[in-house]
Tab-separated table of C-alpha atoms and ligand atoms in Angstrom:
chain	number	residue	atom	x	y	z
A	521	MET	CA	0.212	71.748	59.462
A	522	ARG	CA	3.781	70.743	58.758
A	523	ILE	CA	3.532	68.229	55.890
A	524	CYS	CA	6.244	66.025	54.384
A	525	ILE	CA	5.899	64.859	50.791
A	526	ILE	CA	8.111	61.975	49.647
A	527	GLY	CA	8.860	62.040	45.917
A	528	GLY	CA	9.089	64.937	43.458
A	529	GLY	CA	7.272	63.306	40.525
A	530	LEU	CA	3.957	64.582	39.226
A	531	THR	CA	1.885	63.184	42.131
A	532	GLY	CA	4.126	64.781	44.799
A	533	LEU	CA	4.394	68.102	42.952
A	534	ALA	CA	0.639	68.289	42.270
A	535	ALA	CA	-0.078	67.613	45.964
A	536	ALA	CA	2.545	70.119	47.153
A	537	HIS	CA	1.201	72.783	44.754
A	538	MET	CA	-2.256	72.342	46.263
A	539	LEU	CA	-1.153	72.353	49.907
A	540	ALA	CA	1.603	75.015	49.838
A	541	GLY	CA	0.491	78.401	51.095
A	542	GLU	CA	-1.968	76.990	53.605
A	543	HIS	CA	0.517	74.538	55.085
A	544	GLU	CA	4.266	74.238	55.673
A	545	ILE	CA	5.496	71.868	52.935
A	546	HIS	CA	8.775	69.909	52.891
A	547	LEU	CA	9.185	67.842	49.705
A	548	PHE	CA	12.037	65.321	49.341
A	549	GLU	CA	13.227	63.995	46.014
A	550	LYS	CA	16.045	61.501	45.825
A	551	MET	CA	17.263	62.554	42.391
A	552	PRO	CA	19.037	65.888	41.751
A	553	TYR	CA	16.136	66.865	39.459
A	554	LEU	CA	12.316	66.854	39.717
A	555	GLY	CA	9.719	65.136	37.557
A	556	GLY	CA	10.334	61.387	38.122
A	557	CYS	CA	9.014	59.529	35.102
A	558	LEU	CA	8.123	62.872	33.563
A	559	SER	CA	11.593	64.389	33.976
A	560	SER	CA	13.594	65.590	30.987
A	561	TYR	CA	17.101	65.907	29.603
A	562	ASN	CA	18.468	69.235	28.541
A	563	VAL	CA	20.302	68.536	25.272
A	564	ASN	CA	21.667	71.130	22.830
A	565	GLY	CA	19.611	73.839	24.562
A	566	TYR	CA	16.211	72.057	24.392
A	567	TRP	CA	14.266	69.903	26.791
A	568	ILE	CA	13.288	66.365	25.850
A	569	GLU	CA	11.485	63.912	28.154
A	570	ARG	CA	13.500	60.922	29.456
A	571	TYR	CA	10.528	58.787	28.488
A	572	TYR	CA	8.231	59.572	25.512
A	573	HIS	CA	5.095	61.477	26.663
A	574	HIS	CA	1.865	62.817	25.202
A	575	CYS	CA	-1.523	63.581	26.738
A	576	PHE	CA	-5.069	62.716	25.804
A	577	SER	CA	-8.177	64.854	25.156
A	578	GLY	CA	-9.903	63.623	28.349
A	579	ASP	CA	-7.084	64.627	30.708
A	580	ASN	CA	-9.194	67.237	32.487
A	581	HIS	CA	-7.314	67.346	35.812
A	582	LEU	CA	-4.019	67.805	34.019
A	583	PHE	CA	-5.485	70.614	31.925
A	584	ALA	CA	-6.970	72.275	35.002
A	585	LEU	CA	-3.536	72.197	36.657
A	586	MET	CA	-1.948	73.720	33.519
A	587	ARG	CA	-4.582	76.487	33.587
A	588	GLU	CA	-3.813	77.224	37.291
A	589	LEU	CA	-0.141	77.510	36.401
A	590	GLY	CA	-0.805	79.682	33.363
A	591	ILE	CA	0.760	77.307	30.840
A	592	HIS	CA	-2.411	75.891	29.252
A	593	GLU	CA	-1.962	78.099	26.169
A	594	SER	CA	1.166	76.106	25.300
A	595	LEU	CA	-0.791	72.890	24.958
A	596	GLU	CA	-0.904	71.815	21.320
A	597	TRP	CA	-2.786	69.020	19.551
A	598	ARG	CA	-1.153	66.943	16.888
A	599	THR	CA	-1.604	63.683	15.073
A	600	GLY	CA	0.178	60.635	16.466
A	601	THR	CA	0.497	57.926	13.827
A	602	THR	CA	0.947	54.230	14.530
A	603	GLY	CA	2.514	51.371	12.653
A	604	TYR	CA	3.734	47.810	12.985
A	605	TYR	CA	7.152	46.421	12.137
A	606	SER	CA	6.713	42.889	10.837
A	607	GLY	CA	8.845	40.643	8.634
A	608	GLY	CA	11.351	43.484	8.262
A	609	THR	CA	8.703	45.843	6.836
A	610	VAL	CA	7.126	48.959	8.304
A	611	TYR	CA	3.320	48.985	7.984
A	612	PRO	CA	1.448	52.198	8.803
A	613	LEU	CA	-1.847	51.376	10.484
A	614	ASN	CA	-3.907	54.585	10.639
A	615	THR	CA	-6.297	55.105	7.762
A	616	PRO	CA	-8.977	52.525	6.893
A	617	ALA	CA	-7.069	51.870	3.594
A	618	GLU	CA	-3.838	51.141	5.501
A	619	ILE	CA	-5.646	48.784	7.845
A	620	ILE	CA	-7.276	46.969	4.940
A	621	ARG	CA	-3.815	46.613	3.265
A	622	TYR	CA	-2.094	45.247	6.408
A	623	PRO	CA	-1.303	41.646	5.344
A	624	GLU	CA	-0.779	40.155	8.760
A	625	LEU	CA	-4.469	40.418	9.774
A	626	SER	CA	-7.195	38.400	8.084
A	627	LEU	CA	-10.329	40.178	6.793
A	628	LEU	CA	-12.426	38.567	9.532
A	629	GLY	CA	-9.796	39.675	12.098
A	630	LYS	CA	-10.026	43.232	10.847
A	631	ALA	CA	-13.839	43.185	11.077
A	632	ARG	CA	-13.702	41.799	14.646
A	633	LEU	CA	-11.096	44.372	15.632
A	634	GLY	CA	-13.246	47.181	14.293
A	635	LEU	CA	-16.232	45.966	16.296
A	636	LEU	CA	-14.154	45.691	19.477
A	637	THR	CA	-12.939	49.295	19.068
A	638	LEU	CA	-16.524	50.534	18.700
A	639	THR	CA	-17.744	48.730	21.862
A	640	ALA	CA	-14.658	49.260	24.116
A	641	LYS	CA	-15.875	52.488	25.735
A	642	LYS	CA	-19.143	50.842	26.882
A	643	THR	CA	-17.539	47.720	28.347
A	644	ASP	CA	-17.671	47.085	32.133
A	645	LEU	CA	-13.973	47.066	33.121
A	646	ALA	CA	-14.565	45.652	36.625
A	647	ALA	CA	-15.828	42.399	35.082
A	648	LEU	CA	-12.567	42.073	33.048
A	649	ASP	CA	-10.082	42.541	35.921
A	650	ASP	CA	-9.787	38.811	36.542
A	651	ILE	CA	-9.510	37.752	32.882
A	652	PRO	CA	-6.109	37.685	31.147
A	653	ALA	CA	-6.080	39.911	28.044
A	654	GLU	CA	-4.419	37.172	25.991
A	655	ARG	CA	-7.170	34.636	26.777
A	656	TYR	CA	-9.926	37.170	26.182
A	657	ILE	CA	-8.623	38.199	22.764
A	658	ILE	CA	-7.920	34.632	21.611
A	659	ASP	CA	-11.350	33.437	22.809
A	660	HIS	CA	-13.329	36.371	21.310
A	661	LEU	CA	-11.308	37.488	18.337
A	662	GLY	CA	-9.072	34.560	17.462
A	663	ASP	CA	-5.343	33.750	17.323
A	664	ASN	CA	-4.626	35.891	14.286
A	665	VAL	CA	-5.884	39.110	15.912
A	666	TYR	CA	-3.860	38.317	19.061
A	667	THR	CA	-0.519	37.540	17.410
A	668	SER	CA	-0.764	40.138	14.627
A	669	PHE	CA	-2.210	43.034	16.536
A	670	PHE	CA	-2.475	42.771	20.313
A	671	GLU	CA	0.603	40.761	21.208
A	672	PRO	CA	3.014	43.379	19.776
A	673	LEU	CA	1.072	46.087	21.606
A	674	LEU	CA	1.204	44.159	24.908
A	675	LYS	CA	4.882	43.436	24.346
A	676	SER	CA	5.627	47.128	23.792
A	677	LYS	CA	4.005	47.959	27.148
A	678	PHE	CA	4.765	44.972	29.380
A	679	GLY	CA	7.609	42.995	27.749
A	680	ASP	CA	7.864	39.448	29.138
A	681	ARG	CA	5.044	39.997	31.639
A	682	ARG	CA	2.415	40.532	28.924
A	683	LYS	CA	0.654	37.212	29.581
A	684	GLU	CA	-0.217	38.316	33.134
A	685	VAL	CA	-2.001	41.504	32.029
A	686	SER	CA	-5.792	41.736	32.515
A	687	ALA	CA	-8.405	42.383	29.864
A	688	ALA	CA	-9.412	45.440	31.908
A	689	TRP	CA	-6.120	47.117	31.021
A	690	LEU	CA	-6.511	46.279	27.341
A	691	PHE	CA	-10.048	47.672	27.122
A	692	SER	CA	-9.205	50.857	28.980
A	693	ARG	CA	-6.260	51.348	26.646
A	694	ILE	CA	-8.486	50.913	23.581
A	695	ALA	CA	-11.057	53.297	25.077
A	696	ILE	CA	-8.616	56.169	25.838
A	697	ARG	CA	-6.879	55.745	22.509
A	698	SER	CA	-9.996	55.985	20.366
A	699	ASP	CA	-9.829	59.770	19.790
A	700	ARG	CA	-8.899	59.203	16.154
A	701	GLY	CA	-9.072	61.281	12.986
A	702	VAL	CA	-8.747	59.911	9.480
A	703	SER	CA	-4.960	59.872	9.561
A	704	GLY	CA	-4.114	59.022	13.210
A	705	GLU	CA	-4.781	59.720	16.860
A	706	ARG	CA	-5.241	63.168	18.350
A	707	LEU	CA	-2.568	63.602	21.031
A	708	GLY	CA	-1.443	66.589	23.111
A	709	TYR	CA	1.997	67.962	23.933
A	710	LEU	CA	3.271	71.051	25.751
A	711	ASN	CA	5.177	73.313	23.433
A	712	GLY	CA	8.670	73.469	25.037
A	713	GLY	CA	8.234	70.020	26.564
A	714	PHE	CA	6.525	68.766	29.755
A	715	GLN	CA	9.499	70.158	31.662
A	716	ARG	CA	7.552	73.431	31.564
A	717	LEU	CA	4.902	71.786	33.755
A	718	ILE	CA	7.539	70.539	36.232
A	719	ASP	CA	9.303	73.951	36.319
A	720	SER	CA	6.022	75.801	36.840
A	721	LEU	CA	5.034	73.480	39.690
A	722	GLU	CA	8.425	73.963	41.348
A	723	LYS	CA	8.127	77.760	41.069
A	724	SER	CA	4.569	77.820	42.420
A	725	ILE	CA	5.459	75.585	45.431
A	726	GLU	CA	8.495	77.664	46.316
A	727	LYS	CA	6.615	80.953	45.831
A	728	ASN	CA	4.116	79.707	48.430
A	729	GLY	CA	6.864	78.946	50.938
A	730	GLY	CA	7.301	75.188	50.207
A	731	ILE	CA	10.763	73.763	50.670
A	732	ILE	CA	11.972	71.351	47.989
A	733	GLY	CA	14.996	69.139	48.761
A	734	LYS	CA	16.447	67.654	45.612
A	735	GLY	CA	19.043	64.909	45.860
A	736	THR	CA	17.528	64.081	49.278
A	737	PRO	CA	16.396	60.447	49.494
A	738	VAL	CA	14.086	59.411	52.307
A	739	THR	CA	15.800	56.548	54.046
A	740	SER	CA	13.984	56.292	57.355
A	741	LEU	CA	10.403	56.335	58.552
A	742	THR	CA	9.363	55.807	62.111
A	743	ARG	CA	6.058	56.076	63.911
A	744	THR	CA	5.820	57.890	67.245
A	745	GLY	CA	2.268	57.787	68.612
A	746	GLU	CA	-0.083	59.186	65.973
A	747	LYS	CA	2.638	60.813	63.943
A	748	TRP	CA	5.329	59.720	61.475
A	749	ALA	CA	8.930	60.888	61.437
A	750	VAL	CA	10.743	61.112	58.072
A	751	ASN	CA	14.583	61.041	58.148
A	752	HIS	CA	14.211	61.617	61.951
A	753	THR	CA	11.952	64.714	61.709
A	754	THR	CA	8.366	64.429	62.900
A	755	TYR	CA	5.568	65.862	60.734
A	756	ASP	CA	1.836	66.438	61.267
A	757	ALA	CA	1.138	64.515	58.060
A	758	VAL	CA	3.251	62.528	55.592
A	759	LEU	CA	2.319	61.807	51.973
A	760	SER	CA	4.419	59.227	50.167
A	761	THR	CA	4.270	58.957	46.378
A	762	ILE	CA	6.899	56.218	46.021
A	763	PRO	CA	6.091	52.502	45.506
A	764	PRO	CA	4.634	51.130	48.772
A	765	GLN	CA	7.188	48.291	48.850
A	766	VAL	CA	10.080	50.791	48.590
A	767	LEU	CA	8.542	52.836	51.443
A	768	GLN	CA	8.167	49.708	53.492
A	769	LYS	CA	11.924	49.049	53.278
A	770	ALA	CA	12.540	52.463	54.879
A	771	GLY	CA	10.099	51.632	57.712
A	772	GLY	CA	6.734	52.423	56.142
A	773	PRO	CA	3.512	50.429	56.602
A	774	ALA	CA	3.432	46.852	55.341
A	775	ILE	CA	0.826	46.436	52.648
A	776	PRO	CA	0.627	43.828	49.864
A	777	PRO	CA	3.225	44.682	47.195
A	778	ILE	CA	2.104	46.233	43.902
A	779	PRO	CA	3.373	44.353	40.829
A	780	TYR	CA	5.786	46.788	39.161
A	781	GLN	CA	7.901	46.651	36.066
A	782	GLY	CA	11.054	48.507	35.109
A	783	ALA	CA	11.606	50.603	31.980
A	784	ALA	CA	14.802	51.033	30.010
A	785	CYS	CA	14.594	53.714	27.403
A	786	VAL	CA	17.263	54.831	24.948
A	787	THR	CA	16.850	58.322	23.501
A	788	LEU	CA	18.969	59.082	20.473
A	789	ALA	CA	19.283	61.741	17.770
A	790	ILE	CA	20.016	61.189	14.110
A	791	ASP	CA	19.697	63.307	11.023
A	792	ARG	CA	16.870	61.522	9.295
A	793	ASP	CA	13.586	59.750	9.793
A	794	VAL	CA	13.759	55.947	9.657
A	795	THR	CA	10.159	54.972	10.577
A	796	HIS	CA	8.493	56.302	7.413
A	797	GLY	CA	6.853	59.234	9.186
A	798	ILE	CA	5.332	57.017	11.877
A	799	TYR	CA	5.299	58.214	15.487
A	800	TRP	CA	4.732	54.911	17.318
A	801	LEU	CA	6.062	51.761	15.729
A	802	ASN	CA	5.224	48.507	17.544
A	803	MET	CA	7.707	45.706	16.968
A	804	LYS	CA	5.970	42.495	15.885
A	805	ASP	CA	9.369	41.004	14.980
A	806	ARG	CA	11.506	39.868	17.917
A	807	ALA	CA	13.726	42.780	19.048
A	808	PRO	CA	15.375	43.983	22.280
A	809	TYR	CA	12.830	46.836	22.448
A	810	GLY	CA	9.043	46.730	22.065
A	811	ALA	CA	8.540	50.006	20.212
A	812	VAL	CA	10.434	52.666	18.287
A	813	VAL	CA	8.898	56.037	19.154
A	814	SER	CA	9.943	58.811	16.763
A	815	HIS	CA	9.207	61.964	18.759
A	816	THR	CA	9.934	64.176	15.751
A	817	ASN	CA	7.247	62.424	13.722
A	818	PHE	CA	4.849	63.865	16.315
A	819	ILE	CA	6.454	67.260	17.151
A	820	PRO	CA	8.170	69.115	14.304
A	821	ARG	CA	11.863	68.280	13.892
A	822	GLU	CA	12.626	71.992	13.268
A	823	ARG	CA	12.226	72.670	16.987
A	824	TYR	CA	15.212	70.441	17.756
A	825	GLY	CA	17.316	70.571	14.556
A	826	GLU	CA	17.571	66.762	14.607
A	827	HIS	CA	15.387	63.654	14.686
A	828	ILE	CA	14.732	62.307	18.172
A	829	ILE	CA	13.955	58.609	18.576
A	830	TYR	CA	13.163	56.519	21.628
A	831	LEU	CA	13.796	52.784	21.867
A	832	ALA	CA	11.301	51.639	24.478
A	833	SER	CA	11.627	48.487	26.554
A	834	TYR	CA	10.250	47.127	29.809
A	835	PHE	CA	11.834	44.576	32.092
A	836	SER	CA	11.203	42.699	35.286
A	837	GLY	CA	13.878	41.634	37.726
A	838	ASN	CA	17.341	42.827	36.702
A	839	LEU	CA	18.072	44.675	33.499
A	840	PRO	CA	20.360	42.533	31.278
A	841	ALA	CA	23.963	43.819	31.129
A	842	ASN	CA	24.667	46.206	28.225
A	843	ALA	CA	20.930	46.438	27.448
A	844	ASP	CA	21.403	49.894	25.931
A	845	ARG	CA	24.263	48.725	23.651
A	846	VAL	CA	22.177	45.731	22.535
A	847	MET	CA	19.207	48.006	21.761
A	848	ILE	CA	21.290	50.530	19.834
A	849	ASP	CA	23.135	47.836	17.808
A	850	ASP	CA	19.876	46.170	16.883
A	851	PHE	CA	18.309	49.520	15.896
A	852	CYS	CA	21.292	50.371	13.675
A	853	THR	CA	21.225	47.001	11.916
A	854	ARG	CA	17.465	46.807	11.513
A	855	PHE	CA	16.926	50.370	10.326
A	856	SER	CA	20.192	50.644	8.311
A	857	VAL	CA	21.631	53.411	10.458
A	858	ALA	CA	25.420	53.698	10.634
A	859	PRO	CA	26.577	54.002	14.271
A	860	ALA	CA	28.410	57.249	13.319
A	861	GLU	CA	25.026	58.763	12.377
A	862	ILE	CA	23.951	58.783	16.032
A	863	ARG	CA	24.712	62.322	17.235
A	864	TRP	CA	24.100	61.603	20.884
A	865	HIS	CA	22.241	59.094	23.012
A	866	ARG	CA	21.109	58.829	26.641
A	867	VAL	CA	19.760	55.905	28.609
A	868	ALA	CA	17.083	56.125	31.303
A	869	VAL	CA	16.392	53.193	33.586
A	870	ASP	CA	13.718	53.064	36.282
A	871	PRO	CA	13.030	49.766	38.032
A	872	PHE	CA	9.642	51.120	39.204
A	873	ALA	CA	8.376	52.663	35.966
A	874	GLY	CA	4.745	51.535	36.354
A	875	PRO	CA	2.490	48.845	37.688
A	876	VAL	CA	1.851	45.683	35.755
A	877	TYR	CA	-1.923	45.474	35.589
A	878	THR	CA	-2.075	41.738	36.281
A	879	THR	CA	-5.376	39.920	36.751
A	880	GLY	CA	-6.760	40.733	40.196
A	881	TYR	CA	-4.745	43.966	40.400
A	882	LYS	CA	-7.739	46.038	41.462
A	883	SER	CA	-7.929	44.331	44.871
A	884	LEU	CA	-4.337	45.432	45.581
A	885	ILE	CA	-4.933	49.204	45.165
A	886	PRO	CA	-4.258	50.886	48.527
A	887	SER	CA	-6.551	53.588	49.859
A	888	TYR	CA	-5.012	57.048	50.378
A	889	GLU	CA	-4.553	56.585	54.116
A	890	GLN	CA	-2.581	53.650	55.557
A	891	GLN	CA	-1.882	53.545	59.314
A	892	GLY	CA	-1.902	57.344	59.634
A	893	LEU	CA	0.342	57.853	56.628
A	894	TYR	CA	-0.916	59.036	53.221
A	895	MET	CA	0.028	57.261	49.963
A	896	ALA	CA	-0.718	58.271	46.414
A	897	GLY	CA	0.908	57.724	43.042
A	898	MET	CA	1.060	55.420	40.089
A	899	PHE	CA	-0.444	52.703	42.265
A	900	SER	CA	-3.571	54.718	43.231
A	901	ARG	CA	-7.035	54.043	41.895
A	902	THR	CA	-6.901	57.119	39.656
A	903	ASN	CA	-4.119	55.334	37.724
A	904	TYR	CA	-6.118	52.158	37.228
A	905	PRO	CA	-6.235	50.491	34.770
A	906	GLU	CA	-3.606	52.627	33.072
A	907	ARG	CA	-1.074	54.976	34.655
A	908	SER	CA	-0.907	58.455	33.200
A	909	MET	CA	-0.056	62.048	33.936
A	910	GLU	CA	-3.771	62.626	34.450
A	911	GLY	CA	-4.005	59.776	36.985
A	912	SER	CA	-0.979	61.044	38.910
A	913	VAL	CA	-2.265	64.658	39.042
A	914	ARG	CA	-5.591	63.382	40.289
A	915	ALA	CA	-3.930	61.098	42.867
A	916	GLY	CA	-1.840	64.024	44.194
A	917	ARG	CA	-4.815	66.340	44.404
A	918	GLU	CA	-7.147	63.800	45.989
A	919	ALA	CA	-4.550	62.788	48.607
A	920	ALA	CA	-3.911	66.510	49.330
A	921	ALA	CA	-7.661	66.986	49.845
A	922	CYS	CA	-7.704	64.052	52.290
A	923	ILE	CA	-4.875	65.645	54.273
A	924	SER	CA	-6.610	69.017	54.348
A	925	GLY	CA	-9.750	67.391	55.677
A	926	GLY	CA	-11.613	66.909	52.405
A	927	ASN	CA	-13.734	63.813	52.022
A	928	ILE	CA	-12.278	62.090	48.956
A	929	HIS	CA	-12.413	58.344	49.785
A	930	GLY	CA	-9.632	58.430	52.395
B	1171	LIG	C1	8.127	54.992	29.722
B	1171	LIG	C2	6.979	55.824	30.237
B	1171	LIG	C3	6.168	56.480	29.302
B	1171	LIG	C4	5.024	57.195	29.740
B	1171	LIG	N1	4.281	57.851	28.827
B	1171	LIG	C5	3.170	58.524	29.257
B	1171	LIG	C6	2.368	59.240	28.328
B	1171	LIG	O1	2.658	59.255	27.132
B	1171	LIG	N2	1.258	59.876	28.779
B	1171	LIG	C7	0.904	59.855	30.140
B	1171	LIG	O2	-0.105	60.479	30.503
B	1171	LIG	N3	1.677	59.197	31.024
B	1171	LIG	C8	2.757	58.549	30.623
B	1171	LIG	N4	3.575	57.908	31.552
B	1171	LIG	C9	3.142	57.892	32.959
B	1171	LIG	C10	3.489	59.109	33.740
B	1171	LIG	O3	4.829	59.502	33.460
B	1171	LIG	C11	3.332	58.800	35.212
B	1171	LIG	O4	2.021	58.390	35.516
B	1171	LIG	C12	3.672	59.960	36.159
B	1171	LIG	O5	4.715	60.748	35.690
B	1171	LIG	C13	4.039	59.318	37.510
B	1171	LIG	O6	4.276	60.307	38.464
B	1171	LIG	P1	4.395	59.872	40.003
B	1171	LIG	O7	4.758	61.086	40.753
B	1171	LIG	O8	3.152	59.176	40.388
B	1171	LIG	O9	5.563	58.800	40.061
B	1171	LIG	P2	7.141	59.035	39.715
B	1171	LIG	O10	7.294	59.799	38.492
B	1171	LIG	O11	7.753	57.667	39.770
B	1171	LIG	O12	7.620	59.854	40.944
B	1171	LIG	C14	8.118	59.323	42.139
B	1171	LIG	C15	9.285	60.161	42.560
B	1171	LIG	O13	9.753	59.669	43.824
B	1171	LIG	C16	11.195	59.727	43.836
B	1171	LIG	N5	11.652	58.783	44.869
B	1171	LIG	C17	11.725	57.417	44.821
B	1171	LIG	N6	12.217	56.943	45.988
B	1171	LIG	C18	12.480	58.020	46.784
B	1171	LIG	C19	13.018	58.144	48.102
B	1171	LIG	N7	13.359	57.128	48.853
B	1171	LIG	N8	13.131	59.418	48.596
B	1171	LIG	C20	12.768	60.520	47.887
B	1171	LIG	N9	12.296	60.409	46.614
B	1171	LIG	C21	12.135	59.207	46.091
B	1171	LIG	C22	11.533	59.294	42.411
B	1171	LIG	O14	12.844	59.662	42.053
B	1171	LIG	C23	10.486	60.048	41.584
B	1171	LIG	O15	10.908	61.358	41.213
B	1171	LIG	C24	4.754	57.252	31.142
B	1171	LIG	C25	5.620	56.636	32.054
B	1171	LIG	C26	6.722	55.942	31.622
B	1171	LIG	C27	7.637	55.294	32.586
């Protein structure tokens, strides 16, 4: 079959990798580089992700793909530490002693939080899809646990839309993030960066005869009989991995829109650590970013020769003007960094950086086949109720199986 794949992110590449060789693959990516949300910058001779990334111990489809590509040996496991920034102070929150010392949470709040963490994995998520996370936490654990612990976390992931997020998202997040040791969370990273995964996929697809068009946006979709034409060329099958509402604008099927949010992420390098050795610092204080992610408190700084820090923020609608300047200025003031200390910085903005898992989201998830066209990506059921590399690899592989005549819930 002649198959068109729209989008060169992880979903599109995983699908193309599976289908190439047996089928004629044409993949179109609008950007001049591959990887989408998992793409990287090349700075000073090393690769660093545009958006902070790590993987989790249960990411079995991702690991299987890495094994197929022969890069699994480069997967390394490290400790990712967490902290909260509150009242101008950095509080590490990893060991039981640090949690007991955290002054923002009452003793009762800490006990309730501990209990919730222990039971999260056994909770029925479907029953929580219609309940707002905020209401659930306030009703079951109290105001103090919400404002001192969960609100900063929700803010770091959903910005101003945090009140719409369902308890199903919150519980799934607690469940996947409970692989903890005594000093922090066990998280994975590919030595050399996740760019190695993207490069290996590109090589494998091309080796098997697939054609990858970078800098080639899909702007037109039309249906003729049973088949779809992409940019005026007709294919036997089309798999789109871009947001359904974006596809619809080009002529794709009309389905209910998925609630999406944008991400704006500043990556910068300085000479020193400013988050007290913490990898992921949630901002409880009001700031123009929800988290400060110090990549080099997770992966050794020696690999890069400098400290790499992300300022992470999410937005809905339009990104405020000069958002990057506002973020950098705030970071410099708050963490006592002189602007001249910043060796370089880059800004990544993606208006469709991930779904907002609002209450009732589950009913919006589209099946892989819609009016004779295949759709898979961050909006697929494998990415519910949290989008991830694992969910996108699975979505790509399951949609590819549907196209090849497999029987995975078309
Ligand atoms: C800030 C951030 C942090 C993250 N951190 C983690 C993490 O730590 N761990 C984890 O597991 N996951 C993480 N993720 C999620 C993970 O990156 C995604 O689930 C995955 O990369 C999504 O891949 P995708 O192919 O489904 O979508 P995308 O990466 O969005 O790919 C879609 C592709 O389609 C292209 N495209 C769009 N329109 C067109 C068009 N008209 N024509 C052609 N091409 C088009 C886009 O340019 C893009 O390359 C993070 C995501 C973000 C945004």
